[in-house]
PDB file of C-alpha atoms in Angstrom:
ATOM      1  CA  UNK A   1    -136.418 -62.374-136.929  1.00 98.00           C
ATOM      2  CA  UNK A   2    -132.834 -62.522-135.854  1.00 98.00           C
ATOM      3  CA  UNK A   3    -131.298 -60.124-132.955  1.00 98.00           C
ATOM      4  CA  UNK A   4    -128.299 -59.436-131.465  1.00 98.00           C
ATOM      5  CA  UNK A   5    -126.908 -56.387-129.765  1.00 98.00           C
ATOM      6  CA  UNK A   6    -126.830 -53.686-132.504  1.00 98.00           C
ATOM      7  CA  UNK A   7    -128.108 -54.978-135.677  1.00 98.00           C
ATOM      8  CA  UNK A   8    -124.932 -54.720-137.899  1.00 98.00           C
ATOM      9  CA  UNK A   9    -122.947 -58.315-137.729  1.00 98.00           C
ATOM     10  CA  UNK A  10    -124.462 -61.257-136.272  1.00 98.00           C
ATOM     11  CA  UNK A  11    -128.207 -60.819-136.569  1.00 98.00           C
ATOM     12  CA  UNK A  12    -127.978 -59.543-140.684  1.00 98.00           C
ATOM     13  CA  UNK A  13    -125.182 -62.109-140.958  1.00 98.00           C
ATOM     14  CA  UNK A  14    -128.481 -64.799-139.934  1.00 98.00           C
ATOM     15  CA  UNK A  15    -130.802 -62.905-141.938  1.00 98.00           C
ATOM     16  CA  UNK A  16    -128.903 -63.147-145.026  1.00 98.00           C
ATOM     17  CA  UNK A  17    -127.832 -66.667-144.485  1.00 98.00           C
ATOM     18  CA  UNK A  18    -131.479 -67.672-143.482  1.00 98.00           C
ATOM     19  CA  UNK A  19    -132.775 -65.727-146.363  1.00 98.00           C
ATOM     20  CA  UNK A  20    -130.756 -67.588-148.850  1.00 98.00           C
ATOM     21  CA  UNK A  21    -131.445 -71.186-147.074  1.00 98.00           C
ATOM     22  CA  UNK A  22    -135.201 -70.381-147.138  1.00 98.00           C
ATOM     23  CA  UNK A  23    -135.056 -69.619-150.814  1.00 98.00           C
ATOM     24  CA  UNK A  24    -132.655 -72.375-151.721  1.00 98.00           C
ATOM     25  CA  UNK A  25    -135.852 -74.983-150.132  1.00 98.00           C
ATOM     26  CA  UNK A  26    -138.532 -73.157-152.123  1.00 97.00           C
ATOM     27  CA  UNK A  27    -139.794 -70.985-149.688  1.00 97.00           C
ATOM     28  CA  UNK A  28    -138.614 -67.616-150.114  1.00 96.00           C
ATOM     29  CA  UNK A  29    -141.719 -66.315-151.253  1.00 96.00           C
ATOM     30  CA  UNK A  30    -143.903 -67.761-148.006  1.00 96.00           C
ATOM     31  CA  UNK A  31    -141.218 -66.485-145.075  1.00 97.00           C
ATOM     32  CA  UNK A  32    -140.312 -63.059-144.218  1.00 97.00           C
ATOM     33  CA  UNK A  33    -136.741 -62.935-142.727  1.00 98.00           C
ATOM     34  CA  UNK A  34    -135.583 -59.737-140.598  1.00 97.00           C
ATOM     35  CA  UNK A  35    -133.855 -58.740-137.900  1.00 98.00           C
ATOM     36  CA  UNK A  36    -133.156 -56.403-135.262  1.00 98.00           C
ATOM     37  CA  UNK A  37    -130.971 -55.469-132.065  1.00 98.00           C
ATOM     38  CA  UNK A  38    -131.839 -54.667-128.562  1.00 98.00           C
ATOM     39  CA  UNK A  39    -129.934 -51.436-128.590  1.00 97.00           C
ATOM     40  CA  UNK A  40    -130.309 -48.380-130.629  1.00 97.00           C
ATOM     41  CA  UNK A  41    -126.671 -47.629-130.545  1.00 97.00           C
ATOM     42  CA  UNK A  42    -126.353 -48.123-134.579  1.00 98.00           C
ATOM     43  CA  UNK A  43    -129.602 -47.407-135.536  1.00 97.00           C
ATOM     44  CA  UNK A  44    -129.559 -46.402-139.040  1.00 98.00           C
ATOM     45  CA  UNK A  45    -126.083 -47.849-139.616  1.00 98.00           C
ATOM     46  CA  UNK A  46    -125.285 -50.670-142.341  1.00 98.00           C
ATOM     47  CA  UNK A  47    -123.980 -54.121-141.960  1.00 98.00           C
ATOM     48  CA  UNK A  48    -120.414 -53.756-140.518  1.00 97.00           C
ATOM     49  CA  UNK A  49    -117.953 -54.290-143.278  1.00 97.00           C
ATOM     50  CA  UNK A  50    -115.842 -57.105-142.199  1.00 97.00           C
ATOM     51  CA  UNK A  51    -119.252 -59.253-141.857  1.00 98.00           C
ATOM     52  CA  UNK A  52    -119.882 -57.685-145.428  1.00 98.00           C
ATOM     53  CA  UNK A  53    -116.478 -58.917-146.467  1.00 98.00           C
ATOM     54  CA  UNK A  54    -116.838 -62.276-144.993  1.00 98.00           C
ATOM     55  CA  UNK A  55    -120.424 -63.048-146.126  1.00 98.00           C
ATOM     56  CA  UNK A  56    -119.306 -61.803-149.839  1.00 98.00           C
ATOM     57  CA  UNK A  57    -116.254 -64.287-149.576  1.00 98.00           C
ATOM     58  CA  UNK A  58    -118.588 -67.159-148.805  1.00 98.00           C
ATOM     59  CA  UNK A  59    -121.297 -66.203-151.717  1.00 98.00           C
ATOM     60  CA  UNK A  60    -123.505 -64.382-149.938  1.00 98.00           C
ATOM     61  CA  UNK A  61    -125.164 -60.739-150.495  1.00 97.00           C
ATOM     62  CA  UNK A  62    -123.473 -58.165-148.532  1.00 97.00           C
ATOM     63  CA  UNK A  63    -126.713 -56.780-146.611  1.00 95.00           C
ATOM     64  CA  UNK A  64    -126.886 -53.884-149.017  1.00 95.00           C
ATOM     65  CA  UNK A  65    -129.402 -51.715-147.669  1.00 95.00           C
ATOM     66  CA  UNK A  66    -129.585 -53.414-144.756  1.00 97.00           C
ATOM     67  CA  UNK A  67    -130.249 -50.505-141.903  1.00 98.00           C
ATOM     68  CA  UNK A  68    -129.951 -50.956-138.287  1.00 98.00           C
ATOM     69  CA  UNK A  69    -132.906 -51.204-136.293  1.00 98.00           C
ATOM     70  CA  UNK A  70    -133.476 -51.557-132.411  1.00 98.00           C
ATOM     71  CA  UNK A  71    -136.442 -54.316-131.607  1.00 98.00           C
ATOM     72  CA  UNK A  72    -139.760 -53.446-130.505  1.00 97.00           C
ATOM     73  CA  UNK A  73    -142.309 -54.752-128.483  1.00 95.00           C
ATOM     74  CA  UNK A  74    -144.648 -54.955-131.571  1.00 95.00           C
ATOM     75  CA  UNK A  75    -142.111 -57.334-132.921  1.00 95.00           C
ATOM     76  CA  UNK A  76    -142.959 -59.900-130.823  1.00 94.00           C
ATOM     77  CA  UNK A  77    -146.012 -60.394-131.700  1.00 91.00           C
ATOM     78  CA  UNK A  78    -145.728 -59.631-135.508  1.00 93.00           C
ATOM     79  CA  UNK A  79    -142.973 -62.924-136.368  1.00 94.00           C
ATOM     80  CA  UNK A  80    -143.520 -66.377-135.653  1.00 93.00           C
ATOM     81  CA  UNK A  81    -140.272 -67.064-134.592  1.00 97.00           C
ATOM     82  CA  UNK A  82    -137.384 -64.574-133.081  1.00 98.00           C
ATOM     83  CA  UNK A  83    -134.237 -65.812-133.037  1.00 98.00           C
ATOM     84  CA  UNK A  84    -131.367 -64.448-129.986  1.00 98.00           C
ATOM     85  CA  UNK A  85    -128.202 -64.786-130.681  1.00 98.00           C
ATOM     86  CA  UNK A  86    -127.283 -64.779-126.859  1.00 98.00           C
ATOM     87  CA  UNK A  87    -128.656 -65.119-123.505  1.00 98.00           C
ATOM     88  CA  UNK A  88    -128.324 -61.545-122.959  1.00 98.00           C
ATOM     89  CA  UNK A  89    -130.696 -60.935-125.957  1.00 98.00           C
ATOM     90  CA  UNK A  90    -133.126 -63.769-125.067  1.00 97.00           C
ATOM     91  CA  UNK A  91    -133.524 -62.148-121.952  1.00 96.00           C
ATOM     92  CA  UNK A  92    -134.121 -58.572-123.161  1.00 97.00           C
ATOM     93  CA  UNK A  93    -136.658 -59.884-125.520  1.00 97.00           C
ATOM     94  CA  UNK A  94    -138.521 -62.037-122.791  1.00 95.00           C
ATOM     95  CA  UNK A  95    -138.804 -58.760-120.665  1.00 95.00           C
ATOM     96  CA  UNK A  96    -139.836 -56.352-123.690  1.00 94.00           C
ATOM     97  CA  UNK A  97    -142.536 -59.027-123.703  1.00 89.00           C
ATOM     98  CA  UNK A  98    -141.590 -61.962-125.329  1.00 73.00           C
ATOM     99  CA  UNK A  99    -142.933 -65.623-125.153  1.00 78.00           C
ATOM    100  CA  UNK A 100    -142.564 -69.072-126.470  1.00 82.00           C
ATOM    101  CA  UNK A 101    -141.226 -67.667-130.024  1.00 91.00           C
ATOM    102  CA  UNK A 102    -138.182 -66.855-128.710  1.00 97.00           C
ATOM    103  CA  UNK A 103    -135.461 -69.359-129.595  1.00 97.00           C
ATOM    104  CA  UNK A 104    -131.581 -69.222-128.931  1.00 98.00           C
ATOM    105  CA  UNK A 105    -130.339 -69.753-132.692  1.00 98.00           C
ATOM    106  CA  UNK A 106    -127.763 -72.162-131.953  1.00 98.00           C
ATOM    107  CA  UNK A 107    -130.287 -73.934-130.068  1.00 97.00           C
ATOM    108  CA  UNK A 108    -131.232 -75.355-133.682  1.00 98.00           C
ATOM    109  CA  UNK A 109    -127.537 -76.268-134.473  1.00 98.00           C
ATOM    110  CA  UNK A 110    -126.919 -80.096-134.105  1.00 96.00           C
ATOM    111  CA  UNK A 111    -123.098 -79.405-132.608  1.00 94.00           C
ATOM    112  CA  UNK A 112    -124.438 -77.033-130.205  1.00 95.00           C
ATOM    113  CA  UNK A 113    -124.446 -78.431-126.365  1.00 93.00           C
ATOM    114  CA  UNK A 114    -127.893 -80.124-125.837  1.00 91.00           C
ATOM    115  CA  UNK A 115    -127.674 -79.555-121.613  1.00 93.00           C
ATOM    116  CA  UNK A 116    -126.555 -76.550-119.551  1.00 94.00           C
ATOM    117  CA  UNK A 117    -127.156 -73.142-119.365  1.00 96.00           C
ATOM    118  CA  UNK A 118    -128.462 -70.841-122.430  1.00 96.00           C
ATOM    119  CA  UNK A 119    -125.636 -68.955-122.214  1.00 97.00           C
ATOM    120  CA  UNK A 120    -123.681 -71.687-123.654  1.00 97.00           C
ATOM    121  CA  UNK A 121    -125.542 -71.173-127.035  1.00 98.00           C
ATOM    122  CA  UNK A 122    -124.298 -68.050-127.579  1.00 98.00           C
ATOM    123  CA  UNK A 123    -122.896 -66.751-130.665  1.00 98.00           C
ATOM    124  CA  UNK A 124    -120.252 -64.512-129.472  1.00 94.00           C
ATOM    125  CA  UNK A 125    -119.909 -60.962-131.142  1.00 96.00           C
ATOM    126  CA  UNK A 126    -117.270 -60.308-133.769  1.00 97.00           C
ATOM    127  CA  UNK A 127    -117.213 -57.042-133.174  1.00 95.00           C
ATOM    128  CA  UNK A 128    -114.448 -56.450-130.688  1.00 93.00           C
ATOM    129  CA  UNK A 129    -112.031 -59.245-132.443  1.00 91.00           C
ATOM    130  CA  UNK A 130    -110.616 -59.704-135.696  1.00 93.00           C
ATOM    131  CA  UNK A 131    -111.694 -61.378-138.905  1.00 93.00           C
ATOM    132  CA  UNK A 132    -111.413 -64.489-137.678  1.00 96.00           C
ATOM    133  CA  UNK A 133    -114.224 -64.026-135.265  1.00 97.00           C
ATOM    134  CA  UNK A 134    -116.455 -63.163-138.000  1.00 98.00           C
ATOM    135  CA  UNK A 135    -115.408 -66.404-139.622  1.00 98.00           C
ATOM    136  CA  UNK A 136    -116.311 -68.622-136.659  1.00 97.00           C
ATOM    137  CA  UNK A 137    -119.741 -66.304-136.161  1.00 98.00           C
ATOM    138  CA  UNK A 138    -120.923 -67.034-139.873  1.00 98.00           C
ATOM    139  CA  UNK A 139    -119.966 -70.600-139.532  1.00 98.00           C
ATOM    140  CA  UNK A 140    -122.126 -71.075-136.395  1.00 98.00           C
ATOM    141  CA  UNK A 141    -124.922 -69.239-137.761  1.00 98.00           C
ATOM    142  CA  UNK A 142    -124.593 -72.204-141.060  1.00 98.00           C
ATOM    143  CA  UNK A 143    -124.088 -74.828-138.998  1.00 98.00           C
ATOM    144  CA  UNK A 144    -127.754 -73.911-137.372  1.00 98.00           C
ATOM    145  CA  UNK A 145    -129.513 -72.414-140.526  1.00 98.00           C
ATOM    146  CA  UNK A 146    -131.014 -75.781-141.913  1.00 98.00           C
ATOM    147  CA  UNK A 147    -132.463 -76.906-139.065  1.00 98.00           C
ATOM    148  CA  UNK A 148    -134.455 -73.313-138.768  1.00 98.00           C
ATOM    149  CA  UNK A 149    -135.306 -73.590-142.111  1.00 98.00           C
ATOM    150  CA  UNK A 150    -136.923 -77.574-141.503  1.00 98.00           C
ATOM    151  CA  UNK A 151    -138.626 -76.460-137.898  1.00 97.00           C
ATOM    152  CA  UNK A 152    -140.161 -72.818-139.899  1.00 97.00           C
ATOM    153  CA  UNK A 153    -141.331 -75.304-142.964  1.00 95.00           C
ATOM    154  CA  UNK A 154    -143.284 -77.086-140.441  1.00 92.00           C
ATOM    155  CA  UNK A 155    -145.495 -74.489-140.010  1.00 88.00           C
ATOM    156  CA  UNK A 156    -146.020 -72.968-142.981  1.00 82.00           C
TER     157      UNK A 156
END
């Protein structure tokens, strides 16, 4: 499971992206992809439509359907693997009651910094800038997909 703040650009941008990647290696049918946010602010609401624009542009599905959820504690306990794309959200899962399955995403991307702070992993949100933020966000979330997709084949 992927999750960011409200559940309509970076964490379905990863779910879609991981989605694809995991059926591209032969395992769509063995790994359940989803994500979440750790706000209800857009509960209900679909995938924002300049990630929808910039995931079409790069071959993608557009999240159709997609609905925005906020994470629960249940959901911690129900994936193998839950995926923050920030700091912020690693720490609001750790406190809802997370453990060892929660990951910083870009802490599986090979050009990511290796030392430092988690903050420094961080996929920043698109949502306040213009397309070109949601350019570098689906880009980052590539650049780390494979390696999620080797680690999660590991244990399957």
């Amino acid at each position: 499971m992927t999750v960011c703040t409200g559940n309509i650009c970076r964490s379905p941008m990863a779910e879609i992206v991981l989605r694809a990647r995991f059926e591209a290696a032969g395992l769509g049918d063995e790994v359940f992809v989803d994500s979440s946010g750790v706000s209800d602010e857009e509960h209900g609401h679909g995938v924002d439509r300049r990630a929808r624009a910039v995931l079409a542009e790069h071959g993608y599905p557009t999240g159709d359907g997609h609905r925005a959820r906020q994470v629960v504690a249940s959901d911690l306990t129900s994936h193998d693997l839950v995926l923050a794309m920030t700091s912020a959200h690693a720490r609001a899962l750790r406190r809802l009651g997370g453990d060892d399955r929660v990951r910083m995403y870009r802490s599986f991307d090979p050009a990511a910094p290796t030392d430092g702070p988690e903050h420094l992993l961080d996929v920043d949100d698109p949502w306040y800038g213009d397309r070109s933020g949601f350019e570098t966000c689906l880009a980052e979330i590539e650049s780390a997909a494979d390696a999620i997709v080797a680690h999660v084949r590991s244990f399957v």
